[in-house]
XYZ file of C-alpha atoms in Angstrom:
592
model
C 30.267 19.795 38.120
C 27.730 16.867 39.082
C 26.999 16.409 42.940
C 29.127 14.471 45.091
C 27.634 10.749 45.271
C 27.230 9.706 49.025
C 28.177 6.377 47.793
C 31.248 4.846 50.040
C 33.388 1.941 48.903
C 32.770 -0.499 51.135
C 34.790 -4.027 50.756
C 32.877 -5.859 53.271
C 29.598 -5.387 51.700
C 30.615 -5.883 47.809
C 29.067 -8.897 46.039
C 31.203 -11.194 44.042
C 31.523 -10.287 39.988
C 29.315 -12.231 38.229
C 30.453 -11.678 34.253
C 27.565 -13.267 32.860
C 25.153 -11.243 34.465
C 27.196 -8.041 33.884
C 26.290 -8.544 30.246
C 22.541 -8.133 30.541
C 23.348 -4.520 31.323
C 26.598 -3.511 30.393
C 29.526 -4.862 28.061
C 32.643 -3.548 29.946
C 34.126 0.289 31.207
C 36.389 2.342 29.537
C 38.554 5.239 30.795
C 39.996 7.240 28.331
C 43.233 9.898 28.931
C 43.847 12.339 25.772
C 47.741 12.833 25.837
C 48.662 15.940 23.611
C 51.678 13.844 22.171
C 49.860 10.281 21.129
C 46.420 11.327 21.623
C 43.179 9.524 22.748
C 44.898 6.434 25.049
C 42.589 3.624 26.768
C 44.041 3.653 30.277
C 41.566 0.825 31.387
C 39.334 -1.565 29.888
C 37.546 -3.416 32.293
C 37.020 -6.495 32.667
C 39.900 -7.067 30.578
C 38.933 -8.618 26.619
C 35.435 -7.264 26.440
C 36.257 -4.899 23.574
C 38.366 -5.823 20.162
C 41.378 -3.184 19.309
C 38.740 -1.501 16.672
C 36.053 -1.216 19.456
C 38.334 0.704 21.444
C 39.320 3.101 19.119
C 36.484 4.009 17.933
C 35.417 4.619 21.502
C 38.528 6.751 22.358
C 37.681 9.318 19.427
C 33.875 9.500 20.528
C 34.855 10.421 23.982
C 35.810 13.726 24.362
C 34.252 16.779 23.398
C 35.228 18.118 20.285
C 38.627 20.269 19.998
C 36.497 22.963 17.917
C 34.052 23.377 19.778
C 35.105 23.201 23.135
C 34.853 26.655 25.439
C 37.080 28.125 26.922
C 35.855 27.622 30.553
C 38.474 28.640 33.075
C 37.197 26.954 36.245
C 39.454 24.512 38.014
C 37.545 21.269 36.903
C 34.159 21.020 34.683
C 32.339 17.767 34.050
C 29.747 16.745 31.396
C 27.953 13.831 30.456
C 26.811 12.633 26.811
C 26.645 9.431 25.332
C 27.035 8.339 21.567
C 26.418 5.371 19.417
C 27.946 3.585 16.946
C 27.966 -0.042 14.602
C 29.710 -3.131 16.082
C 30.174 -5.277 13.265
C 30.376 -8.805 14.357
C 33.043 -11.027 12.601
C 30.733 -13.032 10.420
C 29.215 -9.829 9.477
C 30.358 -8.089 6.170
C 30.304 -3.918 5.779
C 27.390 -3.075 3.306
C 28.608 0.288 2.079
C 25.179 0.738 0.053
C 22.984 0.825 3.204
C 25.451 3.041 5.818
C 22.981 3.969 8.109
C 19.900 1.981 7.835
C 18.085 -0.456 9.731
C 16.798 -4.187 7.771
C 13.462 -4.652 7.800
C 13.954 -8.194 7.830
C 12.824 -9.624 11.462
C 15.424 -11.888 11.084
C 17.944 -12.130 13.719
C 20.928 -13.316 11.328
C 20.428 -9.780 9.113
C 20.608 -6.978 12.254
C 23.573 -4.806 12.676
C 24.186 -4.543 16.241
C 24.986 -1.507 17.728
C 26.572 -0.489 21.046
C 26.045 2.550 23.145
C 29.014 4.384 25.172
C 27.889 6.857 28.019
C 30.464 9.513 29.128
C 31.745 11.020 31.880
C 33.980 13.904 31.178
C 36.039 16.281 33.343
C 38.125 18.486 32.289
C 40.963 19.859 34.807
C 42.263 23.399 34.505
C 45.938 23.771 35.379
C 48.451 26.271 34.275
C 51.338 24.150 35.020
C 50.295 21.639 33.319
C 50.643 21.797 28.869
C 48.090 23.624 27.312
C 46.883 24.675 30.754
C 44.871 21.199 31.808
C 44.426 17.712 31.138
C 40.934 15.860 30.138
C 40.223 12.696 30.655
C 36.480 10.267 30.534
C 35.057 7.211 32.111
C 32.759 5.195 29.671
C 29.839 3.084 29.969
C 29.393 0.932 27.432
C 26.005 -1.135 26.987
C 23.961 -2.909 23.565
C 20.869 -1.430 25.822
C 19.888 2.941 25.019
C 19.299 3.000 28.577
C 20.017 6.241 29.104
C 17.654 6.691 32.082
C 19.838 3.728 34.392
C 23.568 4.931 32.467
C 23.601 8.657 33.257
C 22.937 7.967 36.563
C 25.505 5.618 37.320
C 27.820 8.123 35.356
C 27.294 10.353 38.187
C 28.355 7.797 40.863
C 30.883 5.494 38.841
C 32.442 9.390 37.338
C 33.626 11.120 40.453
C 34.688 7.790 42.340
C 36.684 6.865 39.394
C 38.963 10.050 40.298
C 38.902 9.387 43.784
C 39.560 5.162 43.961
C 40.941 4.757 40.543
C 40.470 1.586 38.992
C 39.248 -0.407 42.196
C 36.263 2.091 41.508
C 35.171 -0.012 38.660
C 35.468 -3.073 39.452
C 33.121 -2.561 42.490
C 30.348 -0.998 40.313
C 30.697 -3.666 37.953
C 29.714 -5.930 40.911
C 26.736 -4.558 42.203
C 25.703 -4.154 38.436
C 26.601 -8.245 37.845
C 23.782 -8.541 40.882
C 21.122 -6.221 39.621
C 18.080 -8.691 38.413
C 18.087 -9.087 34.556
C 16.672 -5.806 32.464
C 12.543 -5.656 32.390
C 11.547 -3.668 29.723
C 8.091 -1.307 30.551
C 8.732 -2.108 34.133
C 9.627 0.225 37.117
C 13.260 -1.482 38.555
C 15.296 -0.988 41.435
C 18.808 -0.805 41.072
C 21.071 -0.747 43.837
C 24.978 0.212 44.035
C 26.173 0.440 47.130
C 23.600 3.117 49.922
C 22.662 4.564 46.049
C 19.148 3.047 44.592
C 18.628 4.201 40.933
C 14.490 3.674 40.580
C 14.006 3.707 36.556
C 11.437 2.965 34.224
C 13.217 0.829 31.477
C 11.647 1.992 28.000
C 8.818 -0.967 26.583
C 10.080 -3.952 24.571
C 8.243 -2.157 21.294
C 10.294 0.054 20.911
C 13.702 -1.659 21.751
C 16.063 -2.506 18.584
C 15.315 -5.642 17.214
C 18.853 -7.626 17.768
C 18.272 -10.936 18.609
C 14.461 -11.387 17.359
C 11.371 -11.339 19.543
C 13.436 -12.517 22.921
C 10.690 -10.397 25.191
C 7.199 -11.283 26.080
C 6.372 -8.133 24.065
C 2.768 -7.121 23.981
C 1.010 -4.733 21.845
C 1.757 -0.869 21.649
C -1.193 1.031 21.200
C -2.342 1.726 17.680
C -5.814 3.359 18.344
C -6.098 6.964 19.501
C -5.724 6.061 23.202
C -3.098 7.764 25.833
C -2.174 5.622 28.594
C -2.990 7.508 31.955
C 0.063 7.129 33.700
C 2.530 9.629 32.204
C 5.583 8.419 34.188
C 5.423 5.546 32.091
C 7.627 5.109 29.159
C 6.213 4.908 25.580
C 9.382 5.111 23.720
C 13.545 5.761 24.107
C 14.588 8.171 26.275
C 11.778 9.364 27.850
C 13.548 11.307 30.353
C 14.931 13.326 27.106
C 14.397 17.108 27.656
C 12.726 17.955 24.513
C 11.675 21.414 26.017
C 15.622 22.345 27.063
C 17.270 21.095 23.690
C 14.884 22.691 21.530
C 13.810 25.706 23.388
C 14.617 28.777 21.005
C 12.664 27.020 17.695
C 9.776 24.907 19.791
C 7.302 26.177 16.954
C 9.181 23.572 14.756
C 9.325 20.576 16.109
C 5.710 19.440 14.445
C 8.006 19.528 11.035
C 10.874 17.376 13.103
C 8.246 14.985 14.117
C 7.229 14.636 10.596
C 10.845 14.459 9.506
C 11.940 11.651 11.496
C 8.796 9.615 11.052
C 9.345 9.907 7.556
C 13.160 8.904 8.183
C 14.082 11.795 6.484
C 18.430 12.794 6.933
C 19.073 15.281 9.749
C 22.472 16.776 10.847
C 21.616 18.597 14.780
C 24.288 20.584 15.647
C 25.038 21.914 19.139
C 27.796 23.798 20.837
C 28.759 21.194 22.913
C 28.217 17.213 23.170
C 25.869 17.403 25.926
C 23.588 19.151 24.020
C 23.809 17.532 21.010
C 23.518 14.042 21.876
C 20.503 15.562 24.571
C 18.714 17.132 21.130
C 19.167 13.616 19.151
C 17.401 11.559 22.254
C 14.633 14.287 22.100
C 13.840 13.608 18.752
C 13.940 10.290 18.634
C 11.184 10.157 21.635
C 8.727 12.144 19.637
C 7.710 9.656 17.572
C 6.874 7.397 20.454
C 5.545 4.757 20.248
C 6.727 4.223 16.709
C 9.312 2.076 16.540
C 12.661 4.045 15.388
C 14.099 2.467 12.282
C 16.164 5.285 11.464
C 19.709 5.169 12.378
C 20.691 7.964 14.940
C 23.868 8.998 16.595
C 24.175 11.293 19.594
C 27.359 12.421 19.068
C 29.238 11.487 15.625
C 32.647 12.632 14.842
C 35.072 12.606 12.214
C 36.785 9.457 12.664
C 33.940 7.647 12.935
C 34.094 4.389 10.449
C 31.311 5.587 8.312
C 32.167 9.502 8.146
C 34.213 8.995 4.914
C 31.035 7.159 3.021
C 28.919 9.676 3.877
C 31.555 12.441 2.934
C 31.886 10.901 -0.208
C 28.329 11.139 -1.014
C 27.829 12.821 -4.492
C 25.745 14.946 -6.182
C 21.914 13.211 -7.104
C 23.049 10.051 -4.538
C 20.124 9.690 -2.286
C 21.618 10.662 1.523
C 20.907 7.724 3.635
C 18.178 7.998 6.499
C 20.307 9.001 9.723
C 19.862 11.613 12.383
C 23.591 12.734 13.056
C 24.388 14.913 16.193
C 27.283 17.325 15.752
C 29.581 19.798 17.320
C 32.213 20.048 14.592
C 31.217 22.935 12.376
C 33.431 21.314 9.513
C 30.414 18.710 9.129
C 28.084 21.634 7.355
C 30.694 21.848 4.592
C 31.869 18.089 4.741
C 28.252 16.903 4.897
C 26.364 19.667 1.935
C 24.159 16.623 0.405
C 22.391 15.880 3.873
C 19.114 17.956 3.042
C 17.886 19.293 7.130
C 19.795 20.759 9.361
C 19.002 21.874 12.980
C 21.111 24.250 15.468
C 20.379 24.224 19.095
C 21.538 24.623 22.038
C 23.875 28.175 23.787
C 27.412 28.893 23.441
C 26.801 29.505 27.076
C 24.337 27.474 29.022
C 23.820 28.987 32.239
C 24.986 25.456 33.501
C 25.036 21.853 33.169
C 21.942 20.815 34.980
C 20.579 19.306 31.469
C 23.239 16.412 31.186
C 24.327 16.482 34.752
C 20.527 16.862 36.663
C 18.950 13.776 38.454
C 16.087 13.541 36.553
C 14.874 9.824 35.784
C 11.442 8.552 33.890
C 10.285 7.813 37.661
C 10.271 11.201 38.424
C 7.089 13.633 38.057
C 6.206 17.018 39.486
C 2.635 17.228 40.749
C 1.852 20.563 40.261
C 2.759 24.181 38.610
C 4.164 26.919 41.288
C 2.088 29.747 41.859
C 2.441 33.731 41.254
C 4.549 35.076 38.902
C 6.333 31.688 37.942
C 3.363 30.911 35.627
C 4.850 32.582 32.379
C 3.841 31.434 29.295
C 6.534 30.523 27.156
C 5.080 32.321 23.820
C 5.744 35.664 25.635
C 9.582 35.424 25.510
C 9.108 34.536 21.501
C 9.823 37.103 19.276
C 7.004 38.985 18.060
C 5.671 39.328 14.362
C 7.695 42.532 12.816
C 9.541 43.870 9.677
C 12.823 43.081 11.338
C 12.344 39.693 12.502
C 10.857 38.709 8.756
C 14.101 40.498 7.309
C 16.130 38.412 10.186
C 14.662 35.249 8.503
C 14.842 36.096 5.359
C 18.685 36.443 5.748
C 19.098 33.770 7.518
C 18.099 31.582 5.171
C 19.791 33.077 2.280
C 22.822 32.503 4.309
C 22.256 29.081 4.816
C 23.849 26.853 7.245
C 27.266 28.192 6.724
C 26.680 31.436 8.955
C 27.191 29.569 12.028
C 30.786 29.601 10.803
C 30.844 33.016 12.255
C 27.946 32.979 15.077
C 26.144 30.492 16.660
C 21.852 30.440 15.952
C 19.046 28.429 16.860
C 17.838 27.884 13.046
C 16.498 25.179 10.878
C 17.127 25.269 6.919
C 15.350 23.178 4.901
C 13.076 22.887 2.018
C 10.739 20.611 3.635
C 6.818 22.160 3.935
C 5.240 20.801 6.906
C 2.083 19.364 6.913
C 1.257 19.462 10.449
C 0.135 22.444 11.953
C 1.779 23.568 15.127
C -0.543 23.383 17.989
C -0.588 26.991 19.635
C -2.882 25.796 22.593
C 0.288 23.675 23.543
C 2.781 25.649 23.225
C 0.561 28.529 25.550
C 0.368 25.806 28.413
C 4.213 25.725 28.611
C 5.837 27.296 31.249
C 9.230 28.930 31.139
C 10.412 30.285 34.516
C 14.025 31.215 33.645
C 14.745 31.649 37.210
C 16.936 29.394 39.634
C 18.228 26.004 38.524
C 15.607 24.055 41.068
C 12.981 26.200 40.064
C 13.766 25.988 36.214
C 14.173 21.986 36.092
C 10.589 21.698 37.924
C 9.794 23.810 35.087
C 11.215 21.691 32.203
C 9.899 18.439 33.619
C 6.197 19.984 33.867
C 6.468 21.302 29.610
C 8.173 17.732 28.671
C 5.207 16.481 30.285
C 3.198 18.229 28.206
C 5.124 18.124 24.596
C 5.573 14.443 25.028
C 2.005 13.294 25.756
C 0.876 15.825 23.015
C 3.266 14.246 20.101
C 2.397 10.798 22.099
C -1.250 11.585 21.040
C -0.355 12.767 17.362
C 1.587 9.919 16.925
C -0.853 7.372 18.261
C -3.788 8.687 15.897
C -1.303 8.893 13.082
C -0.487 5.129 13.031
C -4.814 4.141 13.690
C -5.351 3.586 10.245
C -3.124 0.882 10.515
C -5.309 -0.705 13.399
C -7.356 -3.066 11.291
C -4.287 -4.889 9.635
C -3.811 -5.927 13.864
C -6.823 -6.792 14.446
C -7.119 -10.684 16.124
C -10.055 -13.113 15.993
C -10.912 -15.401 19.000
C -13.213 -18.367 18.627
C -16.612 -17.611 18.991
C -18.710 -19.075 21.846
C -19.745 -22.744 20.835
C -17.433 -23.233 18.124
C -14.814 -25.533 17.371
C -11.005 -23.847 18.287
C -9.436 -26.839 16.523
C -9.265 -25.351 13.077
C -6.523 -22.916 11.882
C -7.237 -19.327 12.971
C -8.453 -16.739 9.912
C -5.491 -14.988 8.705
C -4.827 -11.187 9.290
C -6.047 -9.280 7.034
C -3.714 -9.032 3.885
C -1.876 -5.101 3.368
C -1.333 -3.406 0.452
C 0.170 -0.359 0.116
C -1.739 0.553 -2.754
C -5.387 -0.995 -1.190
C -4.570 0.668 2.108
C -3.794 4.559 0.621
C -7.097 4.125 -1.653
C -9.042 2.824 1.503
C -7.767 5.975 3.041
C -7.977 8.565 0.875
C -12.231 7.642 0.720
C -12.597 7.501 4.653
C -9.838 9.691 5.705
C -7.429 9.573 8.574
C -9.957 10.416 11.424
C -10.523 13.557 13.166
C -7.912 14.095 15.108
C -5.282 13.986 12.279
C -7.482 16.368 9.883
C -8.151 18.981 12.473
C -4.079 18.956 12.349
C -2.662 18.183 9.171
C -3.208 19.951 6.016
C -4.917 18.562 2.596
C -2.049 16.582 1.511
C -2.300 14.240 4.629
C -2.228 11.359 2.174
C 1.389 12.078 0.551
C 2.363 12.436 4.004
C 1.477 8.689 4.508
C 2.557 7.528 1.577
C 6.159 8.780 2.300
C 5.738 6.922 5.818
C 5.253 3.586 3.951
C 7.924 4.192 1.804
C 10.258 5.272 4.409
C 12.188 3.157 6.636
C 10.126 2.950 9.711
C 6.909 1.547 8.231
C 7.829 -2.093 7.676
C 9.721 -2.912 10.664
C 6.912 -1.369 12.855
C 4.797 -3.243 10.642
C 6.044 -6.616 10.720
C 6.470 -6.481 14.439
C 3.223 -5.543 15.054
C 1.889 -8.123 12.793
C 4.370 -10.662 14.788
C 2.648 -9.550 18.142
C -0.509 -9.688 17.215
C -0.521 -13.005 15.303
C 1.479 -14.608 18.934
C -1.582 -13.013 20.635
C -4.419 -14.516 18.480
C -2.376 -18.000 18.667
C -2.035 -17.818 22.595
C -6.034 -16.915 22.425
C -7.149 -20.094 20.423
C -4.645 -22.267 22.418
C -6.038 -20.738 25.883
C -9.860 -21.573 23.744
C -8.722 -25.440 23.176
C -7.277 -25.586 26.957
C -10.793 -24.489 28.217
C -13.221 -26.901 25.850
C -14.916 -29.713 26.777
C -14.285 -32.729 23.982
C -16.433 -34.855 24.827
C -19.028 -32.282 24.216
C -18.211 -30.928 21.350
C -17.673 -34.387 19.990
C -20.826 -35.284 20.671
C -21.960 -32.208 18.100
C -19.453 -33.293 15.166
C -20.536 -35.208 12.011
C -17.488 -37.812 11.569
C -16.249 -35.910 8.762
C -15.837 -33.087 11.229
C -14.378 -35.649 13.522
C -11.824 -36.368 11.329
C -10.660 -32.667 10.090
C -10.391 -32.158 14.028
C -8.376 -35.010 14.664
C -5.805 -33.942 11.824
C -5.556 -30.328 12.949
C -5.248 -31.867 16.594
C -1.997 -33.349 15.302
C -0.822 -30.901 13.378
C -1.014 -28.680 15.905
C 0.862 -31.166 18.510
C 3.554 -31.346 16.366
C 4.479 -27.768 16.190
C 4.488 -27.699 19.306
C 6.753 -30.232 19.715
C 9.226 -27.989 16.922
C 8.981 -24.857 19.083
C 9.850 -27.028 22.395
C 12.828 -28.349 20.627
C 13.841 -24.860 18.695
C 13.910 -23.215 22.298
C 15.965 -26.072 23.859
C-alpha cells in the first residue's frame, strides 16, 4: 500500500479547469468497479465525452490484474500500480490486419496509428462479508504521452484521494494538471498539484512516437560513441524503469534482449503480476536508448484486447509481427506458440511493492555506494557453474515454456545466439544488498545507473557507423551561402554493409560482439527500427544544415560579396535569392 499523500483538497486555492490545456498532458480519468455479476463497469469518466464507448471498454478489461494470476493476499486492502497501452484508431483510420503491431516508417503524419497510454491505480479490498471475500476497483490515467515518470506519481496522489473525496477528487487534479505549463521534452519540469511538486525529467523529443510529425524543436541524438555526463538526464522512455529489479534472476541475458529488441524481434514477458510485467516491458524498451523504438510494445496485454484474436490466429510459417507483449495470463504461452522469445520474470512473492509503488523519478540520483558489508557483488548470489545447474538447464529447456504451467521460473527460451558478449566487469560493479526496503531501492537506483549508461554506451557505438549519412556542411569562410546546400550523402543498404564489412564497426563494438557483427546489422536495417530512426535523423539533420546556411546569409555582407561576383554569378545568386524567398513564404503560410 503506497504512502499517504499529504496533499489536502483545498477549494479556495484550486485553479479553474482549463480543457484545452488538460490535453497536452492527459486525455480524461477513468475509474473502473469490477462487479462479479456484469463485470468491468466505468463508474466515472471524467470530463465527461473524452473517450468513445470502444475506448472505454477496452480500458475496463486492461485495468485490473488478471483473474489467473492474481495472489491470494489476505491483507485488508493492497494497492498496485501498472500502466498498459493500446491502438486508438481514429475514425478516418481503417484496421490494417496485415501490419497488427507495427509502426510506418513513413514520417508522414496522415499514416501514424496513434496510441494511448492508461496508468493504473489498483486496490484491492479484503472483506469476508462482502462476495468472494472483497471488492477491486482502479483509477486510470489516461495520456497519448509514455510519461510514466509524471503518471505514476500522480497515481499515488490522485489513487488514495479518489477513495477518500470520490469524484470531486478528480476534478481537482484535473485542474492543477489544466495549469501545469505545456510538456518540454529533455527538460527538467515542475509540476505542481496542490502542497505536492512532482520534479521530472520528461524523456527527449528523439525518442517520442512520431504522431503528429516533427511538432518539437528536436535536435540531434547522439550518433558517435559519446555519453552525455549528466546521468539524471533522460536518453530514452522510461528512464526511471528498474531494469536491475525486473530482470534480476537472468541479468546475464539481457545483452541478447538488447539485441532482440533492436532487431524488433517478437517477445512475450511474462510476470506474476501486472506490476511487474508492464515494469519488465518499460525496462526493455529503455535499453536501446537512444534508438528510437519502432517496435510496438504493450505493458500489460490481455485477452480481450482488439488485436489478441489476429495474433491468436497466427499460423504455422506466418511471420509473427514485431511486438514486445507483457503478460500475466499463462493461457498466452499456449494461445501465442508462433511468437518465437519468451521471457519470465519477476516472484510469485515480491517481498513488497516498492517497485511500482516507490517514489523514484528520473530527477532522482544517489551519490554514493554505502559502506561495510552492503557492498556485495551481485555475481555472488548467482548460481555457480556445476553438474546440477547444467542438468537444471538442460531440462528446462526441453520443457519449454509450458512448465510454468506448474511453477513459476525466471527463464528465457529461445533459439536466438547472441552476438554480444555479456560484459562481466558490469555485472561485478552491481550491488545487491537484499536488506531493508530503503536500503535495497538506494541499491537498485545505483545498478540502473550503471546497466543503463553501459547499454547507453553499446547502443551509441552501435548506431556510429551511421554517423556519416548525418553529417551537415556549413558554408565555408568567404563563400557564397546563396546556392543550394550539398545534399547528404546518399544510403544504401547494400553500399553501407560493404563499406562496413572493409573498415569494421570500430573498437568498441568488436571488443564486444562476435565475428558475425555484420549479419547482426544487416538484420537491424531490415528490421523495423532502422528506417524510422533513419529518416528522422536525416530530417534533423537536414533542418540543422538549412538553419546553418540561413544563419550564414543573415550574417553576409552583399555588397561585398557582390563586389567579388562575375555577373553571371550575379545572376545565379539573384535566382536562388528568390527561390529561396519564396519557400519561405510556403512554410509561413503552411504554419498559419
Amino acid at each position: 500500500m503506497s504512502r499517504s499523500p499529504s496533499f489536502k483538497v483545498r477549494e479556495e486555492l484550486l485553479p479553474s479547469l482549463d480543457p484545452e490545456s488538460l490535453q497536452r498532458w492527459i486525455v480524461g480519468f477513468c475509474v473502473i468497479r469490477f462487479d462479479l455479476e456484469q463485470g468491468q463497469l466505468v463508474e466515472v469518466c471524467y470530463p465527461p465525452g473524452c473517450l468513445t464507448n470502444d475506448e472505454e471498454l477496452e480500458i475496463a478489461y486492461s485495468s485490473f490484474p488478471d483473474s489467473i494470476s492474481q495472489q491470494q493476499n489476505r491483507s485488508s486492502i493492497h494497492d498496485c500500480i501498472f500502466f498498459f497501452r493500446f491502438r486508438r484508431h481514429l475514425k478516418s483510420q481503417s484496421i490494417d490486419k496485415n501490419n497488427v503491431g507495427e509502426e510506418l516508417s513513413s514520417t508522414s503524419s496522415a499514416n501514424v496509428s496513434k496510441y494511448m497510454y492508461g496508468f493504473v491505480f489498483n486496490r484491492q479490498i479484503h472483506d469476508e462479508r462482502l462476495k468472494r471475500g472483497g471488492e477491486q476497483k482502479s483509477v486510470v490515467v489516461l495520456s497519448h504521452s509514455p510519461y510514466s515518470s509524471v503518471f505514476r506519481p500522480l497515481l499515488q496522489i490522485i489513487g488514495p484521494l479518489y477513495f477518500d473525496f470520490g469524484k470531486v477528487a478528480l476534478e481537482h487534479i484535473a485542474a492543477y494538471v489544466s495549469a501545469w505549463p505545456a510538456p518540454v521534452p529533455g527538460k527538467l519540469m515542475d509540476l505542481p498539484i496542490g502542497n505536492e511538486t512532482i520534479k521530472v525529467n520528461l524523456p527527449p523529443v528523439h525518442c517520442l512516437p512520431l504522431e503528429n510529425g516533427l511538432s518539437f524543436d528536436e535536435s540531434a541524438s547522439p550518433v558517435a560513441p559519446l555519453l552525455p555526463s549528466n546521468q539524471s538526464i533522460p536518453q530514452g522512455l522510461f528512464h526511471d524503469a528498474d531494469i536491475f529489479g525486473a530482470f534480476r534472476g537472468i541479468l546475464l541475458q539481457l545483452w541478447l534482449l538488447w539485441e532482440l529488441l533492436v532487431i524488433g524481434e517478437p517477445i512475450l514477458i511474462i510476470a506474476p503480476t501486472p506490476s511487474q510485467c508492464c515494469e519488465a516491458v518499460a525496462s526493455l524498451v529503455s535499453l536501446i536508448a537512444p534508438l528510437l523504438c519502432s517496435v510496438d510494445f504493450r505493458p500489460y496485454f490481455t485477452i480481450h484486447d482488439p488485436e489478441f484474436s489476429h495474433l491468436n490466429s497466427i499460423r504455422e510459417g506466418e511471420t509473427f509481427p514485431s511486438m514486445v507483449l507483457g503478460v500475466t495470463n499463462l493461457f498466452f504461452l499456449k494461445a501465442l506458440k508462433k511468437i518465437p522469445h519468451i521471457v519470465s520474470v519477476g516472484s510469485l512473492h515480491p517481498s513488497s511493492n516498492r517497485v511500482a509503488l516507490s517514489t523514484r523519478s528520473s530527477a532522482g540520483k544517489v551519490s554514493g555506494r554505502p559502506d561495510g558489508g552492503l557492498q556485495q557483488l551481485y555475481l555472488q548470489s548467482l548460481q555457480k557453474f556445476s553438474p546440477s545447474s547444467l542438468l537444471n538447464a538442460i531440462k528446462l529447456r526441453r520443457d519449454g515454456p509450458l512448465c510454468l504451467m506448474t511453477e513459476h521460473k525466471e527463464a528465457i527460451w529461445t533459439t536466438y545466439s547472441a552476438i554480444t558478449k555479456p560484459d562481466t566487469s558490469i555485472l561485478n560493479r552491481l550491488v545487491d544488498a537484499g536488506m531493508s526496503p530503503r536500503v535495497e531501492e538506494s541499491m537498485s537506483v545505483v545498478n540502473n545507473e550503471i546497466l543503463r549508461r553501459h547499454f547507453l554506451e553499446l547502443t551509441i557505438n552501435f548506431l556510429a557507423p551511421f554517423g556519416p549519412y548525418f553529417r551537415i556542411t556549413a558554408p565555408l569562410e568567404g563563400s557564397s551561402p546563396y546556392v543550394d546546400p550539398p545534399s547528404l550523402p546518399p544510403f544504401s543498404a547494400d553500399e553501407f554493409l560493404s563499406s562496413l564489412s572493409t573498415r569494421g564497426p570500430g573498437k568498441f563494438i568488436l571488443k564486444r560482439m562476435k565475428s558475425n557483427w555484420l549479419n547482426f546489422y544487416r538484420r537491424f536495417l531490415n528490421g523495423p527500427n532502422f528506417m524510422p530512426w533513419f529518416q528522422r535523423r536525416r530530417a534533423v539533420a537536414e533542418r540543422e544544415q538549412d538553419r546553418l546556411w540561413r544563419h550564414s546569409r543573415m550574417k553576409t555582407d552583399m555588397q561585398q560579396l557582390v563586389s567579388k561576383m562575375s555577373e553571371l554569378e550575379i545572376v545565379d545568386s539573384f535566382n536562388v535569392i528568390e527561390k529561396l524567398l519564396h519557400r519561405e513564404l510556403q512554410d509561413i503560410m503552411c504554419k498559419t
